Each structure stands twice: as structure tokens, then as C-alpha cells.
């Protein structure tokens, strides 16, 4: 080899080596999904249950107390364990952890009448004016509770049937999707009018909610583009929802339609709607006067049934759960998938990163550079995913971008890979293929990729 | 669309980075009291020896429990029944000391680790057998739905309905031996005649079958973990091949998370905070104080590099305590003080724990604080070891 050639080879090698260095340095920082304080390296069945670092001693103790409350079953009143009574009369679950098993995600059953964990149905009126607070059904309330205490009838049962849809990638590889249909059976308190629609909601994994709550509002709103002024086909709209404590509408961040403003209200709402438990935020049961008149008189579990002390502990627990770190960041497949994620504009809605604010009273939550892959905004996701149920500013086709962190560990924690708001997608690939509306262009680009590229993109998403 | 750009550094930067890289690769020299890579390797090896010895003891004591249970089920008398309980309490002593090896994804709690099958709690006992107010509760009393009780069935059902639907492990056996505890001055009072035909409960044979199978299953799970740590075992080999700092991170993460999170938090603070008499670790047998003591002994074993076996002999070698002492005597002193204070604070909690929850909040909270101090001291000490 001539000297000049040697020099060139040497130069190229150094440049390549250094490119690799720069790249891996960059990605190493990205590995901290929850920032310095909120990233956990536990990738076991407890991957979603880790405690954040740098909590105060008192926070750490309350975290443990909240953890226990999160998984403990509530029982009918009166009971020997008074602190945990008041369940129902109608409910979807007895504990937080039965839907969010190990702080993770629920799934629909494989058979039409099979047991499900963490899937429920909201009941919404179609054609309500945008921005209005959803009105509950006069008899059934705002969701279908499919369980009840002894001597009380549950609202109804829901049967799920799937149509199989067939599709094909540009390279000829076929794929299938499953479109669910829901039928109410055993309606215990009379028929439900056509104008009410069922909106299915899966219980998502809960880690990282404290961080999402602490993203400065201005940073979320900066990505809003309601009228698509930049012409990229992607809008992004904030939801403004009723904030019980502030007694006014504020930015919605949580839930599949961003219909809850805070972790506290989301939690109290779940106690109320899903478990039939009252709290200072929601002092009335999800059991309407009509239903009450039809049932035997039942004792209450105190007023409220969930004390503020308990609510604070659970809220702190949820806010202080750490997010699993990314895996595989040094692997070529990850690097390739990551490039594709940007090329296909996935990142336009699944916004990779934010930095949290500086004012949370849990100081460990402050100033964390996080990789959540959500913009917390509403997007039209097309007819295929539409539930036709409006929720405040969200219309019947709009859903909030869900965060993608931890998505690859659902399989480990919850033994399934069901995704989207109703768990219809059996895996990440199907979830991508369901994207429509504003995300249709990205989805179409995905179908044009080679098998190897598709695999890399999925590998990247499942490493988050 | 926002695409993060990656810049190729210019040659000057390349050279600077390369030189810096080279310099940092040179071995660093510390003071005269230098702790060598060999010392760290010996400490890791000693740790693995302690781990395997304590799992071996847990296994052996549980073999005796299994044999005693088989004898009792074959011949259900009060004498055999009491012998089962006695052996359960003995088996808990070494197992309690192994809990300090959790929380880093080792064989006990990696992706398919059996921790949840061996020691899960709290449990909703009504998934297994009758409870006060419901004489037909549980799998045992439900032959229509579960005609055959098998190991595979129990394993599959464990944690399947909720996190508290526990069907296997030490606490399932504990419930089957003691029953529910509603007493101030004693543990659960399940009569042995629950296992006698025409005795005190329905389905005595299914109950006996359940008890035998869950003991057998417990042995399978303990054996699997033990094998991973044995000489030549897959995990032991990979563990000892890890870079020294990774080993320290694992071992000290376990000590920290166990003492602060699990033991002082979930098992002690929460019990006081909820004021619930049965929110304790071994709530049927009232064995919680012994559990706490053995958990603490396990933590100290790891740090001081010494395990006292059930037969009285000792496994020991180079300890992390001695390495911290050589690197930073002041930090070593802080850990030693925290250990003695924790030992004293735990000893001050009166037995049984379920009554202490109600009457000795201050003593329990003192022990909680002491364990938190200990956890912080371990975190500090581990930084010294990584310098």
C-alpha cells in the first residue's frame, strides 16, 4: 500500500471511529428515558414498578405506602379493614393493580367472553358540541361497570368480536389487522339509546406520569398547530378539560383523549369510575339515583371512602415511578430504526424529548431531560380508530399521542403485546398499521419499507 | 419535522479526543493502601460462595419441610402437624438471609426469576382455602372448577388474578399450616383436623394434596436458583466475569434497595402507616420479627463477607467491609455504626410484630430510620469502592 493510501485509510478510519463515538455519546444520553432521577435499569417483571432516585426520605416512605395501596383489593363496606372498604356498588375492578398489573398495561380477552384485565367502556353522547363537558348517561352514568357487589346487578357485560382485515406491504408481504366490535349484553337497567356510543379504554402502564405532569405547559402548546399552518398534514391540538380543584378548564394531559388535567384527578377519577369509591374530588358514587332506586340499600364505606391521606399516597406513588431505560442503544438495528423513526415523521407527534419544569414539590421531578415520545396533543387518527365519542375538545376521531417509553417491556411485565386504546393491535407492527388520519402518510411510508427496515423500526420502538 | 443532526467532528477535534481517550486508558494509581483488582475479584468470589451456601441451606431446610409435610399428610396427627410448623420456621431462617440478593436481576428476580413464586406477599388467602366468613372460598373448596390440583396449575394461577392472588411459596404453606390470625397473643390456629377425613373442614384430601405440591414446587424453584450460583453455574460464571464496578453496583444496589425500599419501607413503615394488624410479612405464623432479623443478618453477611451456615460452620473470605476500610476508614466507620444502630433498633421492637404495629409505633419507626441510614451509608461506601 502506498503511503498516501495508508494516510487516507487512516484518516477515514479515524473519522468513522469518531463518528461512532459522537453517535454513541449522543445515544447514551438518550438512554435515560426518565432523566437522571427517573430512569430505572430494572428490566424484569418489575420494570414498571421502580422508585425514582433522589426522593426525600419522607417521599420514599410514602411511595412504599402508596405501592401497597395501589395493589390492595378494596372490599364491600362494612369490613374489618375499615381503611379499604366502600367498593362499588358497581365497579370495573377491585384494585388499581388489577387493571395496571404490576403498574403495567391491561389487555382485552382473546375470546369474545373471556376474562379481561384493564379494559373498560366509557359511555358518551355523539354530536356533543366540542369543548362541552361530557354528559353522563342518566341511568348508567359515564361508563359501563361490569362488576357489582352481591345483591346488586352490574350495568352490563360487553362482548367483543373481531373482523379480520387483510392488507399487503409494497414488497408483497401480507398482514392482518383485527377490527373490534362491541355489543352490550345483560343490560340490567334498561336499553341505552343509539346516541350514546361506547368508547373502549385500556389501562396503560403508569410509569412516568409525574414527569409528563411536570412538562411546562408552554412547551406542549409550542407544538400545537391546530390549522396545520406548516402544511405537514399534522395538526396537534391541546385538550382543555374540567379541573375539579381549580374549578375551571385547564390543559388535559392524561387519559386516551387527554381528558384529565393532573395525576391526582386522574387517580381520583379512576377510584370513582372504575372502583365505585368516593373521594374529596369526586364525592358521589358512579351509581346513579335511578340505579340506587332499583337496588337494595347498601352501607357506604365512609365519607369519603378514599381518604385524602390515601389519595395523596397513591398519587405520590404514581408520580414517583421511574421509567425503564432504553435498551440496545448501541446496536446497529436500533440506530437504523431510529433514523427511520425520524424519516417517517413518527417523531412529529411522538415527540422524543422534553425537559421538565422546575417547580414540582417532588424536587426529583424537576429539570429532567426525558425521552417520552409524546407531544401530549390530540390528533385525528382516522376512521379506523375512531370511537365517535367526543371528550371536551377531542372529537370522535382524535386521540392523544400516547408515550412510547417502556412499550417494549409490556411483554415482560404483562405477558402480552396488546397496544392502542382498546388493545386491538396484537403487536407493535399492527399498532403502526392502524395509524390513519394525520398519521396516514407515515403509515403509508412504513408499508413501503423493506422487511429489514420495518424490523429495524419496530426494534427501535420496542427498545424505548 | 425536527431531525437531530449529527456532526462529523473535524480532524483537530478528532486528535484531541483521541489523545484524551488514550490518557484515560492508562491505569490510575492511588495511595499506598491500594486495593487491587485481585482483592475485588476475591470479594466477588466470596459473595458468590455466601450466596450459594445460603441457598443450599434454604434448600436443605425446605427438603426437611417437604419430608415432614409428606409424613403429616400420610398420617395427619397433631404431633406431625406441629413438626411441620416447627420446620417451616426453621426453613425461614436461611431463606430470610438470601433476600439481600434481590433487586439486580439475578437468578432470583431476573425476567423469569421465581421470587414471586417463592416468597410473594401480601396474599389474598381466600384464593387458596376457606377464610372467616366464607367456608367455601378458594381452590381447595372448588373441585368443579379445578378438579385436579397440579404443580403446573398452581404455578399458572400464581399472581394471575391480581398481584395478591398468591398460590405458591412459603406464605401459601404458612397459611395452610397456621390459618388466619385473628389473635392478639398467638398466631393462626388452624386445627390439624382440617387435613383429616370427616374432620373440621371440607376437602381434607385436596388440602393435603395442595400442601404437598406447593412444598414440592418450592423446592423446584429454590433448586433452580441455587444451581445458577453453584460452581460452574451459568449465572455465577457470568457474574464473576463482570467488570468490577458492575459487580459492586449489583451487590450494593441490592443492599440499598432491600434495606430502604423493601424492608424498612414496605415491610415496616407501611405496616405502621396503615395500622393494619395483618399487614405484616409472616402474618399467619406471627414470624415477622424473625423475618426482619434474618433479612438484616443477610444484609450484614454480604457486607462483612461472612455467612454462618445452619450446621454452625462459617463461609468467609475477602469482605467488602475490609476493602472500604482500606480505601476510606471514615466511611467504613459510618457503615459500622449504622449496622450496630440498626441491630439495636430492630432488637427493640417487641415480638409479635402485629401487636407492635398497634402499640410500638415509635420503636418500629426508629428501626425504619436506622435502616434508611444504613442504606445511605452503603450507597456512600459503594462510591468509594468504585473510585
Tab-separated table of N, CA, C and O in Angstrom, chain B residues 139-202:
chain	number	residue	atom	x	y	z
B	139	UNK	N	-59.396	-22.398	45.977
B	139	UNK	CA	-59.192	-23.500	45.027
B	139	UNK	C	-59.476	-24.864	45.667
B	139	UNK	O	-60.070	-25.739	45.043
B	140	UNK	N	-59.063	-25.002	46.930
B	140	UNK	CA	-59.245	-26.298	47.601
B	140	UNK	C	-60.720	-26.688	47.649
B	140	UNK	O	-61.072	-27.850	47.435
B	141	UNK	N	-61.586	-25.703	47.892
B	141	UNK	CA	-63.015	-25.990	48.029
B	141	UNK	C	-63.778	-25.853	46.718
B	141	UNK	O	-64.993	-25.697	46.726
B	142	UNK	N	-63.060	-25.870	45.620
B	142	UNK	CA	-63.696	-25.639	44.340
B	142	UNK	C	-63.330	-26.709	43.310
B	142	UNK	O	-62.722	-26.419	42.274
B	143	UNK	N	-63.686	-27.984	43.610
B	143	UNK	CA	-63.263	-29.069	42.711
B	143	UNK	C	-63.952	-29.021	41.345
B	143	UNK	O	-63.432	-29.596	40.385
B	144	UNK	N	-65.089	-28.308	41.252
B	144	UNK	CA	-65.753	-28.243	39.951
B	144	UNK	C	-64.862	-27.500	38.957
B	144	UNK	O	-64.635	-27.951	37.845
B	145	UNK	N	-64.361	-26.337	39.416
B	145	UNK	CA	-63.541	-25.539	38.513
B	145	UNK	C	-62.127	-26.101	38.378
B	145	UNK	O	-61.516	-26.026	37.317
B	146	UNK	N	-61.609	-26.646	39.480
B	146	UNK	CA	-60.238	-27.164	39.477
B	146	UNK	C	-60.241	-28.613	39.938
B	146	UNK	O	-59.879	-28.913	41.080
B	147	UNK	N	-60.661	-29.532	39.066
B	147	UNK	CA	-60.752	-30.935	39.503
B	147	UNK	C	-59.402	-31.503	39.941
B	147	UNK	O	-59.334	-32.235	40.920
B	148	UNK	N	-58.331	-31.151	39.214
B	148	UNK	CA	-57.018	-31.699	39.570
B	148	UNK	C	-56.093	-30.590	40.053
B	148	UNK	O	-55.889	-29.603	39.352
B	149	UNK	N	-55.552	-30.778	41.238
B	149	UNK	CA	-54.550	-29.822	41.720
B	149	UNK	C	-53.186	-30.340	41.270
B	149	UNK	O	-52.785	-31.435	41.645
B	150	UNK	N	-52.500	-29.540	40.458
B	150	UNK	CA	-51.179	-29.952	39.991
B	150	UNK	C	-50.194	-28.803	40.191
B	150	UNK	O	-50.602	-27.656	40.372
B	151	UNK	N	-48.921	-29.147	40.112
B	151	UNK	CA	-47.897	-28.119	40.241
B	151	UNK	C	-48.039	-27.089	39.127
B	151	UNK	O	-47.917	-25.886	39.343
B	152	UNK	N	-48.319	-27.577	37.924
B	152	UNK	CA	-48.447	-26.667	36.781
B	152	UNK	C	-49.607	-25.688	36.993
B	152	UNK	O	-49.495	-24.500	36.688
B	153	UNK	N	-50.705	-26.203	37.548
B	153	UNK	CA	-51.862	-25.341	37.797
B	153	UNK	C	-51.510	-24.249	38.810
B	153	UNK	O	-51.787	-23.067	38.591
B	154	UNK	N	-50.876	-24.627	39.904
B	154	UNK	CA	-50.550	-23.644	40.948
B	154	UNK	C	-49.600	-22.582	40.405
B	154	UNK	O	-49.756	-21.391	40.675
B	155	UNK	N	-48.646	-23.027	39.626
B	155	UNK	CA	-47.676	-22.103	39.066
B	155	UNK	C	-48.367	-21.114	38.119
B	155	UNK	O	-48.080	-19.931	38.107
B	156	UNK	N	-49.308	-21.654	37.351
B	156	UNK	CA	-50.009	-20.827	36.373
B	156	UNK	C	-50.930	-19.818	37.067
B	156	UNK	O	-51.050	-18.669	36.655
B	157	UNK	N	-51.578	-20.266	38.150
B	157	UNK	CA	-52.528	-19.376	38.830
B	157	UNK	C	-51.838	-18.286	39.638
B	157	UNK	O	-52.406	-17.222	39.868
B	158	UNK	N	-50.605	-18.559	40.080
B	158	UNK	CA	-49.933	-17.598	40.952
B	158	UNK	C	-49.861	-16.224	40.299
B	158	UNK	O	-49.398	-16.085	39.171
B	159	UNK	N	-50.355	-15.200	40.996
B	159	UNK	CA	-50.390	-13.811	40.509
B	159	UNK	C	-51.196	-13.633	39.235
B	159	UNK	O	-51.037	-12.656	38.520
B	160	UNK	N	-52.101	-14.593	38.935
B	160	UNK	CA	-52.810	-14.479	37.662
B	160	UNK	C	-54.040	-13.582	37.752
B	160	UNK	O	-54.413	-12.939	36.787
B	161	UNK	N	-54.682	-13.524	38.908
B	161	UNK	CA	-55.883	-12.682	39.027
B	161	UNK	C	-55.525	-11.266	39.455
B	161	UNK	O	-56.145	-10.307	39.041
B	162	UNK	N	-54.572	-11.172	40.333
B	162	UNK	CA	-54.086	-9.867	40.762
B	162	UNK	C	-52.733	-10.114	41.398
B	162	UNK	O	-52.309	-11.258	41.538
B	163	UNK	N	-52.081	-9.029	41.798
B	163	UNK	CA	-50.764	-9.202	42.409
B	163	UNK	C	-50.847	-9.944	43.734
B	163	UNK	O	-49.864	-10.432	44.246
B	164	UNK	N	-52.038	-9.965	44.317
B	164	UNK	CA	-52.168	-10.607	45.616
B	164	UNK	C	-52.819	-11.983	45.522
B	164	UNK	O	-53.130	-12.598	46.529
B	165	UNK	N	-53.059	-12.454	44.320
B	165	UNK	CA	-53.598	-13.808	44.187
B	165	UNK	C	-52.425	-14.784	44.175
B	165	UNK	O	-51.942	-15.219	43.155
B	166	UNK	N	-51.969	-15.092	45.395
B	166	UNK	CA	-50.764	-15.904	45.564
B	166	UNK	C	-51.178	-17.351	45.855
B	166	UNK	O	-51.972	-17.611	46.761
B	167	UNK	N	-50.638	-18.271	45.089
B	167	UNK	CA	-50.998	-19.685	45.246
B	167	UNK	C	-49.818	-20.546	45.696
B	167	UNK	O	-49.995	-21.706	46.027
B	168	UNK	N	-48.607	-19.993	45.630
B	168	UNK	CA	-47.424	-20.821	45.885
B	168	UNK	C	-46.473	-20.145	46.873
B	168	UNK	O	-46.641	-18.978	47.193
B	169	UNK	N	-45.479	-20.903	47.306
B	169	UNK	CA	-44.389	-20.327	48.087
B	169	UNK	C	-44.551	-20.493	49.588
B	169	UNK	O	-45.494	-21.107	50.087
B	170	UNK	N	-43.582	-19.917	50.312
B	170	UNK	CA	-43.551	-20.046	51.768
B	170	UNK	C	-44.844	-19.576	52.421
B	170	UNK	O	-45.320	-20.174	53.386
B	171	UNK	N	-45.403	-18.459	51.925
B	171	UNK	CA	-46.562	-17.902	52.633
B	171	UNK	C	-47.842	-18.680	52.349
B	171	UNK	O	-48.747	-18.699	53.182
B	172	UNK	N	-47.909	-19.331	51.193
B	172	UNK	CA	-49.046	-20.225	50.932
B	172	UNK	C	-48.981	-21.405	51.909
B	172	UNK	O	-49.985	-21.793	52.516
B	173	UNK	N	-47.792	-21.965	52.085
B	173	UNK	CA	-47.618	-23.077	53.032
B	173	UNK	C	-47.929	-22.596	54.454
B	173	UNK	O	-48.610	-23.277	55.226
B	174	UNK	N	-47.449	-21.404	54.756
B	174	UNK	CA	-47.692	-20.825	56.083
B	174	UNK	C	-49.199	-20.764	56.367
B	174	UNK	O	-49.657	-21.162	57.447
B	175	UNK	N	-49.967	-20.292	55.382
B	175	UNK	CA	-51.421	-20.202	55.566
B	175	UNK	C	-52.036	-21.587	55.724
B	175	UNK	O	-52.930	-21.802	56.553
B	176	UNK	N	-51.536	-22.554	54.963
B	176	UNK	CA	-52.089	-23.902	55.053
B	176	UNK	C	-51.748	-24.577	56.380
B	176	UNK	O	-52.424	-25.502	56.810
B	177	UNK	N	-50.696	-24.110	57.032
B	177	UNK	CA	-50.328	-24.686	58.325
B	177	UNK	C	-50.947	-23.929	59.501
B	177	UNK	O	-51.398	-24.521	60.466
B	178	UNK	N	-50.960	-22.618	59.426
B	178	UNK	CA	-51.432	-21.834	60.578
B	178	UNK	C	-52.881	-21.345	60.441
B	178	UNK	O	-53.552	-21.169	61.427
B	179	UNK	N	-53.300	-21.033	59.217
B	179	UNK	CA	-54.608	-20.407	59.042
B	179	UNK	C	-54.567	-18.934	59.403
B	179	UNK	O	-53.516	-18.402	59.783
B	180	UNK	N	-55.710	-18.279	59.282
B	180	UNK	CA	-55.765	-16.837	59.539
B	180	UNK	C	-55.510	-16.514	61.008
B	180	UNK	O	-55.888	-17.281	61.894
B	181	UNK	N	-54.882	-15.371	61.240
B	181	UNK	CA	-54.551	-14.967	62.607
B	181	UNK	C	-55.444	-13.808	63.033
B	181	UNK	O	-55.305	-12.696	62.549
B	182	UNK	N	-56.356	-14.087	63.957
B	182	UNK	CA	-57.208	-13.022	64.494
B	182	UNK	C	-56.924	-12.783	65.971
B	182	UNK	O	-57.745	-12.273	66.704
B	183	UNK	N	-55.734	-13.193	66.412
B	183	UNK	CA	-55.487	-13.239	67.850
B	183	UNK	C	-54.418	-12.245	68.265
B	183	UNK	O	-53.456	-12.010	67.541
B	184	UNK	N	-54.621	-11.693	69.472
B	184	UNK	CA	-53.638	-10.730	69.971
B	184	UNK	C	-52.391	-11.421	70.476
B	184	UNK	O	-51.294	-10.928	70.332
B	185	UNK	N	-52.591	-12.576	71.113
B	185	UNK	CA	-51.469	-13.171	71.829
B	185	UNK	C	-50.941	-14.443	71.184
B	185	UNK	O	-50.088	-15.117	71.725
B	186	UNK	N	-51.478	-14.807	70.028
B	186	UNK	CA	-50.947	-16.012	69.383
B	186	UNK	C	-51.124	-15.939	67.866
B	186	UNK	O	-51.810	-15.062	67.357
B	187	UNK	N	-50.485	-16.887	67.201
B	187	UNK	CA	-50.555	-16.943	65.744
B	187	UNK	C	-51.867	-17.601	65.322
B	187	UNK	O	-52.735	-17.877	66.154
B	188	UNK	N	-52.016	-17.853	63.990
B	188	UNK	CA	-53.215	-18.513	63.482
B	188	UNK	C	-53.401	-19.883	64.124
B	188	UNK	O	-52.437	-20.513	64.555
B	189	UNK	N	-54.636	-20.331	64.203
B	189	UNK	CA	-54.942	-21.559	64.956
B	189	UNK	C	-55.633	-22.609	64.089
B	189	UNK	O	-56.610	-23.216	64.507
B	190	UNK	N	-55.148	-22.824	62.884
B	190	UNK	CA	-55.764	-23.855	62.042
B	190	UNK	C	-55.640	-25.215	62.738
B	190	UNK	O	-54.535	-25.597	63.145
B	191	UNK	N	-56.730	-25.977	62.885
B	191	UNK	CA	-56.610	-27.292	63.508
B	191	UNK	C	-56.051	-28.319	62.519
B	191	UNK	O	-56.350	-28.240	61.319
B	192	UNK	N	-55.264	-29.252	63.012
B	192	UNK	CA	-54.689	-30.274	62.119
B	192	UNK	C	-55.799	-31.097	61.483
B	192	UNK	O	-55.630	-31.688	60.416
B	193	UNK	N	-56.970	-31.098	62.146
B	193	UNK	CA	-58.090	-31.900	61.649
B	193	UNK	C	-58.671	-31.354	60.334
B	193	UNK	O	-59.518	-32.002	59.732
B	194	UNK	N	-58.186	-30.172	59.890
B	194	UNK	CA	-58.545	-29.694	58.546
B	194	UNK	C	-58.046	-30.685	57.483
B	194	UNK	O	-58.486	-30.652	56.344
B	195	UNK	N	-57.085	-31.538	57.899
B	195	UNK	CA	-56.495	-32.499	56.966
B	195	UNK	C	-57.004	-33.924	57.214
B	195	UNK	O	-56.494	-34.870	56.636
B	196	UNK	N	-57.965	-34.029	58.119
B	196	UNK	CA	-58.476	-35.347	58.491
B	196	UNK	C	-59.854	-35.538	57.871
B	196	UNK	O	-60.686	-34.626	57.917
B	197	UNK	N	-60.091	-36.710	57.277
B	197	UNK	CA	-61.394	-37.009	56.691
B	197	UNK	C	-62.461	-36.938	57.786
B	197	UNK	O	-62.247	-37.442	58.899
B	198	UNK	N	-63.581	-36.279	57.471
B	198	UNK	CA	-64.638	-36.009	58.448
B	198	UNK	C	-64.121	-35.181	59.625
B	198	UNK	O	-64.578	-35.324	60.750
B	199	UNK	N	-63.147	-34.353	59.349
B	199	UNK	CA	-62.577	-33.503	60.394
B	199	UNK	C	-63.262	-32.148	60.464
B	199	UNK	O	-64.497	-32.072	60.464
B	200	UNK	N	-62.468	-31.064	60.455
B	200	UNK	CA	-63.013	-29.735	60.717
B	200	UNK	C	-63.267	-28.900	59.465
B	200	UNK	O	-63.758	-27.777	59.564
B	201	UNK	N	-62.901	-29.422	58.288
B	201	UNK	CA	-63.125	-28.630	57.080
B	201	UNK	C	-63.391	-29.564	55.908
B	201	UNK	O	-62.988	-30.736	55.929
B	202	UNK	N	-64.078	-29.040	54.908
B	202	UNK	CA	-64.342	-29.864	53.733
B	202	UNK	C	-63.066	-30.058	52.912
B	202	UNK	O	-62.106	-29.300	53.039
